[in-house]
mmCIF file of C-alpha atoms in Angstrom:
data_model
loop_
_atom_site.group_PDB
_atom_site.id
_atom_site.type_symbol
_atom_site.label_atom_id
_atom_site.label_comp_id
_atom_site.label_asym_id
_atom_site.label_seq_id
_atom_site.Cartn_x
_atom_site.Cartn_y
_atom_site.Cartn_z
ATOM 1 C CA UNK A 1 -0.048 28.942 -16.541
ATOM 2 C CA UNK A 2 -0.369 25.424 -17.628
ATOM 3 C CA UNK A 3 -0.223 22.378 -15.665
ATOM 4 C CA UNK A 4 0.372 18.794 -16.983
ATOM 5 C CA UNK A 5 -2.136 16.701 -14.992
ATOM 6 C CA UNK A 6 -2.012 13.206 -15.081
ATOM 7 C CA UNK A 7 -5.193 11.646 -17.008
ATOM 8 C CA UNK A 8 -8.033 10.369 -14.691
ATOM 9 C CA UNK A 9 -8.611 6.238 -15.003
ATOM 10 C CA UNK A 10 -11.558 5.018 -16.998
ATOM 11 C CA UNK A 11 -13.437 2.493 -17.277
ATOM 12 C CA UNK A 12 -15.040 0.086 -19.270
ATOM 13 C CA UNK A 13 -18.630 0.567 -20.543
ATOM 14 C CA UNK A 14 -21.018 -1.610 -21.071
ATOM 15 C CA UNK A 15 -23.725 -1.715 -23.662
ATOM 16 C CA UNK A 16 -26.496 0.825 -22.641
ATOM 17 C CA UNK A 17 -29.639 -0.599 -20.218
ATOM 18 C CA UNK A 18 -32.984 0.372 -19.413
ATOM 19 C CA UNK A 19 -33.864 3.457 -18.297
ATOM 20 C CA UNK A 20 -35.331 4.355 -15.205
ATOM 21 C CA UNK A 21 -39.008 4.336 -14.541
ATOM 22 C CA UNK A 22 -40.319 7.703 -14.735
ATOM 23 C CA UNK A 23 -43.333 6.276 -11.826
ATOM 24 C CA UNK A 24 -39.990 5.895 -9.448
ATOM 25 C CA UNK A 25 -40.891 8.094 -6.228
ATOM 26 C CA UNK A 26 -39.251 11.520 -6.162
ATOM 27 C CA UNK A 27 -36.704 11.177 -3.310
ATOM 28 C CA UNK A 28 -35.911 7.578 -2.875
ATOM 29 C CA UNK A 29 -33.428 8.160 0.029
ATOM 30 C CA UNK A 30 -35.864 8.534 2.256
ATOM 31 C CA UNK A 31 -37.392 4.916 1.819
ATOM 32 C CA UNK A 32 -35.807 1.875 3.792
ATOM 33 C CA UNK A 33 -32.170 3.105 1.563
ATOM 34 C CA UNK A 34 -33.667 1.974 -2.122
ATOM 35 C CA UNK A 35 -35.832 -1.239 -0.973
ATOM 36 C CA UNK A 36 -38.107 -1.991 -3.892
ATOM 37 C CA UNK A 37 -37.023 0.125 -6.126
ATOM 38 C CA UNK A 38 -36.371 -3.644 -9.053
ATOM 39 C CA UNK A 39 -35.918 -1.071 -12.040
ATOM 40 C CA UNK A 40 -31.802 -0.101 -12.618
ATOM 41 C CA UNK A 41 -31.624 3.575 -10.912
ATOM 42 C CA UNK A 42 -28.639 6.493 -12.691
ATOM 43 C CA UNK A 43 -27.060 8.519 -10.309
ATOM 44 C CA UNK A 44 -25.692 11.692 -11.525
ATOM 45 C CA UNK A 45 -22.247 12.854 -10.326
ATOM 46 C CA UNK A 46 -21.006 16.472 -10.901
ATOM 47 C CA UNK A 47 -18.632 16.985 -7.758
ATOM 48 C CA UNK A 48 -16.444 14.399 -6.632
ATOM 49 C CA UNK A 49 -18.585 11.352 -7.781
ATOM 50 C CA UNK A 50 -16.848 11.786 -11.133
ATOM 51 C CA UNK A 51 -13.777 9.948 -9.784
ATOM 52 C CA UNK A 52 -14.972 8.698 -6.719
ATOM 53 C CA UNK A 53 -18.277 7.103 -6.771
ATOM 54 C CA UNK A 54 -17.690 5.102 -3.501
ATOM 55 C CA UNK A 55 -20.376 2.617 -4.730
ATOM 56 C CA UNK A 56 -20.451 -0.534 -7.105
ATOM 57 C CA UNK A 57 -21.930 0.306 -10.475
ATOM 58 C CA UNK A 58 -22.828 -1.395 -13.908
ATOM 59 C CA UNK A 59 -22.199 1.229 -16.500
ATOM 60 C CA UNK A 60 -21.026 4.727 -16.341
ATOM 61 C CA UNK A 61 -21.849 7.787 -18.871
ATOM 62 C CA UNK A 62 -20.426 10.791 -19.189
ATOM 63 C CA UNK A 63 -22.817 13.734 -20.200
ATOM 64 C CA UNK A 64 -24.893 17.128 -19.106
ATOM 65 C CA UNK A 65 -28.003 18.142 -17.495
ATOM 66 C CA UNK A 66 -30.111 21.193 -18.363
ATOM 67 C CA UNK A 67 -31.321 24.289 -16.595
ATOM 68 C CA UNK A 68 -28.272 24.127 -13.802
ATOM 69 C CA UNK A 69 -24.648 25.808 -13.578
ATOM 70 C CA UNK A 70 -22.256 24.393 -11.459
ATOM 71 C CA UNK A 71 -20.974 26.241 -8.158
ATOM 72 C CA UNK A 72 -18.403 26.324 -4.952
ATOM 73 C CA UNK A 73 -20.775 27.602 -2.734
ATOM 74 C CA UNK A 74 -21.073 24.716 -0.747
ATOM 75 C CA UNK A 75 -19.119 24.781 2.872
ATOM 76 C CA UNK A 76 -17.250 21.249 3.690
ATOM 77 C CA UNK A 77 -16.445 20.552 7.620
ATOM 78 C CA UNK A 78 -16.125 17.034 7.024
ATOM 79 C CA UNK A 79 -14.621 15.616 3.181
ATOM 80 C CA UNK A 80 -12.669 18.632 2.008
ATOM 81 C CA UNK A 81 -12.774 20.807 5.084
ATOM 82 C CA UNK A 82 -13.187 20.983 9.178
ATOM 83 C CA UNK A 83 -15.363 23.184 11.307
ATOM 84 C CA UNK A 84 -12.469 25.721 12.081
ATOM 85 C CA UNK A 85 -11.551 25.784 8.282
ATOM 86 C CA UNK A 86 -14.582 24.595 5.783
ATOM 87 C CA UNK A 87 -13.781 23.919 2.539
ATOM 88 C CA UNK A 88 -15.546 24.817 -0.250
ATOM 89 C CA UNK A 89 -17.373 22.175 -3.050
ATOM 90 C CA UNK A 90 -19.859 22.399 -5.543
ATOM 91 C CA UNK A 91 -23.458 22.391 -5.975
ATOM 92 C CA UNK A 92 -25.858 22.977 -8.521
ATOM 93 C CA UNK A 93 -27.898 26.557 -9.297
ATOM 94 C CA UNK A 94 -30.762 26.788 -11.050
ATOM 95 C CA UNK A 95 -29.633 28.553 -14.340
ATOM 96 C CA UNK A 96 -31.993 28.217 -16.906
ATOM 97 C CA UNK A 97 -30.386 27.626 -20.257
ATOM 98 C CA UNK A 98 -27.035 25.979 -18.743
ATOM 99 C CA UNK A 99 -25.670 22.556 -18.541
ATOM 100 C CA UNK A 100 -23.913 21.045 -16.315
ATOM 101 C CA UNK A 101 -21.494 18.097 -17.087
ATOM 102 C CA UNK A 102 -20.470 14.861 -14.646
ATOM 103 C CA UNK A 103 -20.665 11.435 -14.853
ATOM 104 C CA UNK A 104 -24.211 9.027 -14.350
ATOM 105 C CA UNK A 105 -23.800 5.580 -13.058
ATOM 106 C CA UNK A 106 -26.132 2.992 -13.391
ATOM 107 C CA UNK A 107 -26.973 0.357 -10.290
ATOM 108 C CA UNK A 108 -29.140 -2.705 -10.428
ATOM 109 C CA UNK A 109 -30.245 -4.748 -8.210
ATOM 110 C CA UNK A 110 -28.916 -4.950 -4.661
ATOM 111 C CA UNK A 111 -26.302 -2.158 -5.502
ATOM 112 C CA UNK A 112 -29.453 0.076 -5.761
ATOM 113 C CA UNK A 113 -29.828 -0.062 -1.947
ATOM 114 C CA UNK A 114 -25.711 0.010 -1.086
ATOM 115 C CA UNK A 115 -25.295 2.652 -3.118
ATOM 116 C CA UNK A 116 -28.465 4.938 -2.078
ATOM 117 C CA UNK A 117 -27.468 4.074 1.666
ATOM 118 C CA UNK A 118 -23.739 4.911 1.070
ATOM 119 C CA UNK A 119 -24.932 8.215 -0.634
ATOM 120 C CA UNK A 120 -27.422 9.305 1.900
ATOM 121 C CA UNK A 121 -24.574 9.583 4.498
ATOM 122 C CA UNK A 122 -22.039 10.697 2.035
ATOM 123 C CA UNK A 123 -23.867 13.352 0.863
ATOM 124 C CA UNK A 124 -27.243 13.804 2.652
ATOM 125 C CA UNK A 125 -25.902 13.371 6.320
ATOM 126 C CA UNK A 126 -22.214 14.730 6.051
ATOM 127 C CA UNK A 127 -22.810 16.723 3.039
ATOM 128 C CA UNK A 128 -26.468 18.792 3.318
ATOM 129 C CA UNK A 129 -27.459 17.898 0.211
ATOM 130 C CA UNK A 130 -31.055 17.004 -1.013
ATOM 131 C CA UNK A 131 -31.989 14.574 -3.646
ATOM 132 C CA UNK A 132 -34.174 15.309 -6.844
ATOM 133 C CA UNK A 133 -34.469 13.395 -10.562
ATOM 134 C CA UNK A 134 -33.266 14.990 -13.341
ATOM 135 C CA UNK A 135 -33.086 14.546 -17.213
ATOM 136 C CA UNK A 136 -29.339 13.371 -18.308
ATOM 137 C CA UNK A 137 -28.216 13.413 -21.480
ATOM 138 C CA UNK A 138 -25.668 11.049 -22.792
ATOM 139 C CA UNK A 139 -22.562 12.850 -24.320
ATOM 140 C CA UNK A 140 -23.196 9.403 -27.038
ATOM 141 C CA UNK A 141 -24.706 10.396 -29.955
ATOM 142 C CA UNK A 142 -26.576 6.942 -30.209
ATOM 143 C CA UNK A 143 -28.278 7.520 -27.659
ATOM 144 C CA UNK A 144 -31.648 9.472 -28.592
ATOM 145 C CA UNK A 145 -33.861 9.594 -25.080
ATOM 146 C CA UNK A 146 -32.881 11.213 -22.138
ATOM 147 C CA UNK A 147 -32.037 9.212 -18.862
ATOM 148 C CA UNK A 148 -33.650 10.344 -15.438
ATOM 149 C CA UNK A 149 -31.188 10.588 -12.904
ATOM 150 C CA UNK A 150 -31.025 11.429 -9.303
ATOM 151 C CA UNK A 151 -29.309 13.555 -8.189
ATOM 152 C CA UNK A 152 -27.907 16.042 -4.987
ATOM 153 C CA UNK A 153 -27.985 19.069 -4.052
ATOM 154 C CA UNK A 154 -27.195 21.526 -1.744
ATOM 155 C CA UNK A 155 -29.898 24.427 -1.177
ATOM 156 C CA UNK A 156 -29.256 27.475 0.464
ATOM 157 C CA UNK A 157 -31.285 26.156 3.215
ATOM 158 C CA UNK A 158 -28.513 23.524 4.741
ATOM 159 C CA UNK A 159 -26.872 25.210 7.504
ATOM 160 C CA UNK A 160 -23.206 24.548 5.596
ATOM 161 C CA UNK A 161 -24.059 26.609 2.680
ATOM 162 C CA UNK A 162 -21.856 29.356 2.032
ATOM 163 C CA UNK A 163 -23.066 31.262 -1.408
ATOM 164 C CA UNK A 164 -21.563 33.615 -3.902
ATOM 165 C CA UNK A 165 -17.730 34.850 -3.886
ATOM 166 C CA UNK A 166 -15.235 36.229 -5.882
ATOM 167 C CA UNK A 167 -13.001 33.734 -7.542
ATOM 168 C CA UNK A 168 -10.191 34.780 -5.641
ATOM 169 C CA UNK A 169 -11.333 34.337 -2.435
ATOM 170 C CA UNK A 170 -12.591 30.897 -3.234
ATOM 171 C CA UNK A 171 -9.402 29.764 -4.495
ATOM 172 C CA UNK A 172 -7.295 31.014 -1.960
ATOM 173 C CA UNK A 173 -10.522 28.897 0.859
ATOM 174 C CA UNK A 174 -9.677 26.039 -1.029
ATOM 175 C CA UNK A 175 -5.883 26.465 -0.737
ATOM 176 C CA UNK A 176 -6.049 26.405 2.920
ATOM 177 C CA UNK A 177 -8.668 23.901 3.772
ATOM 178 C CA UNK A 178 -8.389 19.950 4.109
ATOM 179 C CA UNK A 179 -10.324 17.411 5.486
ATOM 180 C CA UNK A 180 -10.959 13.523 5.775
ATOM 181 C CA UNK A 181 -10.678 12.917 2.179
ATOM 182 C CA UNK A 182 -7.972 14.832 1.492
ATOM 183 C CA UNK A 183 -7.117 18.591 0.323
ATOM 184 C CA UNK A 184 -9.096 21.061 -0.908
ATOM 185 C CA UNK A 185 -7.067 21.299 -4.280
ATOM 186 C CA UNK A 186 -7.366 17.947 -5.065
ATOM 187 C CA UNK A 187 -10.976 18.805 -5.165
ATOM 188 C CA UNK A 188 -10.622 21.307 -7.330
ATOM 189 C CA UNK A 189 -8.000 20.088 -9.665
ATOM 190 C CA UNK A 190 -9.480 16.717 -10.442
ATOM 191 C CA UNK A 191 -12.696 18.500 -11.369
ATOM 192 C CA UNK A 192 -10.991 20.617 -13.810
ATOM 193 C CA UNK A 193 -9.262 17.592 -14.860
ATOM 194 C CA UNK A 194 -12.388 15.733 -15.681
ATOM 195 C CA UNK A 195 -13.882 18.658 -17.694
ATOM 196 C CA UNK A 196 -10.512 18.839 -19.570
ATOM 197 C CA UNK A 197 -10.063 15.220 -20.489
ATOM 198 C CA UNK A 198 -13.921 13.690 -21.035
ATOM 199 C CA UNK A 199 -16.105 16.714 -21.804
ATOM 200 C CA UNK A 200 -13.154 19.212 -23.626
ATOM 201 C CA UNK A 201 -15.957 20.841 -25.821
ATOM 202 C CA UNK A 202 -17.776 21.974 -23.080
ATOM 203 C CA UNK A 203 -17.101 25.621 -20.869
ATOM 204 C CA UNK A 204 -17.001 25.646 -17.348
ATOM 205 C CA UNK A 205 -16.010 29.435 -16.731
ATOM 206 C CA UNK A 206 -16.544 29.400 -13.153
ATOM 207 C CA UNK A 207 -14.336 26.013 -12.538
ATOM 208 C CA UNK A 208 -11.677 26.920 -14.529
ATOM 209 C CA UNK A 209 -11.422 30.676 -13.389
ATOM 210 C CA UNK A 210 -11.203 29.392 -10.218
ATOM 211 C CA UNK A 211 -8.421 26.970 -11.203
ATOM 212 C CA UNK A 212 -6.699 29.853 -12.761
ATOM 213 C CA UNK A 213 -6.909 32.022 -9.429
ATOM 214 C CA UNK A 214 -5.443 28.772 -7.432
ATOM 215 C CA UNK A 215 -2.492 28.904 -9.462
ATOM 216 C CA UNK A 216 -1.454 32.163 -9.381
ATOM 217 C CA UNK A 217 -1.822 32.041 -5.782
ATOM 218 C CA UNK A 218 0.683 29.208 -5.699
ATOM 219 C CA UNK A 219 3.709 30.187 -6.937
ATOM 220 C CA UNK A 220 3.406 33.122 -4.565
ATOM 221 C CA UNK A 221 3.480 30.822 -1.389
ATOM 222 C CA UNK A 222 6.306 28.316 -3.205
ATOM 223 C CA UNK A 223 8.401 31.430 -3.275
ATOM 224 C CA UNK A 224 7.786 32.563 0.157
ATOM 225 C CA UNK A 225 8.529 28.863 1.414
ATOM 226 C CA UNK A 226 11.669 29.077 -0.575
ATOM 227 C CA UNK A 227 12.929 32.383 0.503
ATOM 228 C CA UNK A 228 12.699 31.441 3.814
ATOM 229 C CA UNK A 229 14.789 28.892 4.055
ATOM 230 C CA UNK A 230 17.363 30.300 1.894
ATOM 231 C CA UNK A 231 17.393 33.333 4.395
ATOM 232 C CA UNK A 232 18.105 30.651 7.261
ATOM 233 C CA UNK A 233 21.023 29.361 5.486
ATOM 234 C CA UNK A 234 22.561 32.654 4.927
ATOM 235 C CA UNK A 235 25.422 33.374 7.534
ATOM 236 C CA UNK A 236 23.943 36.596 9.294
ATOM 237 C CA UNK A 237 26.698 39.519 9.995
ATOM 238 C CA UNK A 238 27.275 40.789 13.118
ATOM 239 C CA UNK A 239 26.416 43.715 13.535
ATOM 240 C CA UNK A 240 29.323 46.912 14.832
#
């Protein structure tokens, strides 16, 4: 089944910048949120940072990072879920020969310390995640080097993780969880969006057979919803 989603907003890109120091300290999160860090810093994005960054930026790129696959086996009791219902979002697994794709913005100057200390509560705090650098690559074909990146993750080790499931029973997690940022779909369907739309030639099996299970779960509670109500507006016989 097909859906017509509307096409996520871009934005203007400027001309490419410096790359970040490889002599930058391994987990800068954990100094006074980015203070001296004078080089521009990428952050990579793979979840909901692709259309929601929550930070000011310079330049965006969209492109992949090696030697991870992309998963919902991250519990959400705060964005996408609560503690009665947790949602589920994505994190990264070590998978060597994969790629992941997202989105890596580039801050400079004092957004380096906004954005790090808007991130570490965002996802660090609320979210369990941990930080490491990574290599990104591009998706422009101009661009030869690889960009080191920082990026989040959630371990099995945070006390929200959740792990493996079937597609099926992740879809219908996300169909009935919700939190402060909105529904669990919208999660899911903007990421599916984003791979659609800026990264087409790439495969996300996992996202998209997810998507797939979502949707045939749908129609399924539509036509409950429906049958319902036209069963209240029936006149009921009396019975003898």
């Amino acid at each position: 089944m097909k859906r017509d989603p509307q096409r996520p907003e871009e934005r203007p890109e400027p001309p490419p910048c410096p790359l970040l120091s490889s002599s930058s300290p391994s987990s800068p999160s954990g100094q006074a949120e980015g203070a001296g860090l004078t080089a521009p810093v990428w952050i990579f994005g793979y979840g909901s940072l692709v259309w929601r960054p929550g930070f000011e930026f310079t330049s965006r790129k969209v492109g992949f990072i090696r030697g991870y696959s992309r998963r919902f086996w991250q519990g959400d009791t705060f964005h996408r879920g609560s503690e009665k219902m947790p949602g589920r979002v994505v994190t990264l697994l070590e998978d060597c020969g994969a790629c992941t794709w997202g989105v890596a913005y580039e801050v400079r100057g004092e957004q380096v310390a906004a954005s790090l200390q808007y991130l570490n509560v965002r996802e660090a705090v609320l979210g369990g995640y941990d930080t490491k650098f990574v290599e990104f690559h591009p998706q422009e074909k101009d661009v030869e080097e690889p960009i080191l990146a920082l990026v989040y993750i959630a371990t099995p080790q945070n006390p929200s993780y959740l792990g493996p499931a079937s597609e099926e029973d992740i879809a219908a997690q996300i169909i009935v969880s919700s939190g402060c940022a909105g529904h669990n779909i919208e999660y899911l369907l903007r990421l599916a969006d984003f791979m659609r739309y800026f990264c087409p030639q790439a495969e996300d099996k996992h996202l998209f057979s997810i998507e797939e299970a979502l949707i045939s779960i749908l129609p399924c509670l539509y036509y409950t919803e429906e049958s319902l109500e036209e069963t209240a507006s029936v006149p009921q016989k009396s019975k003898g």
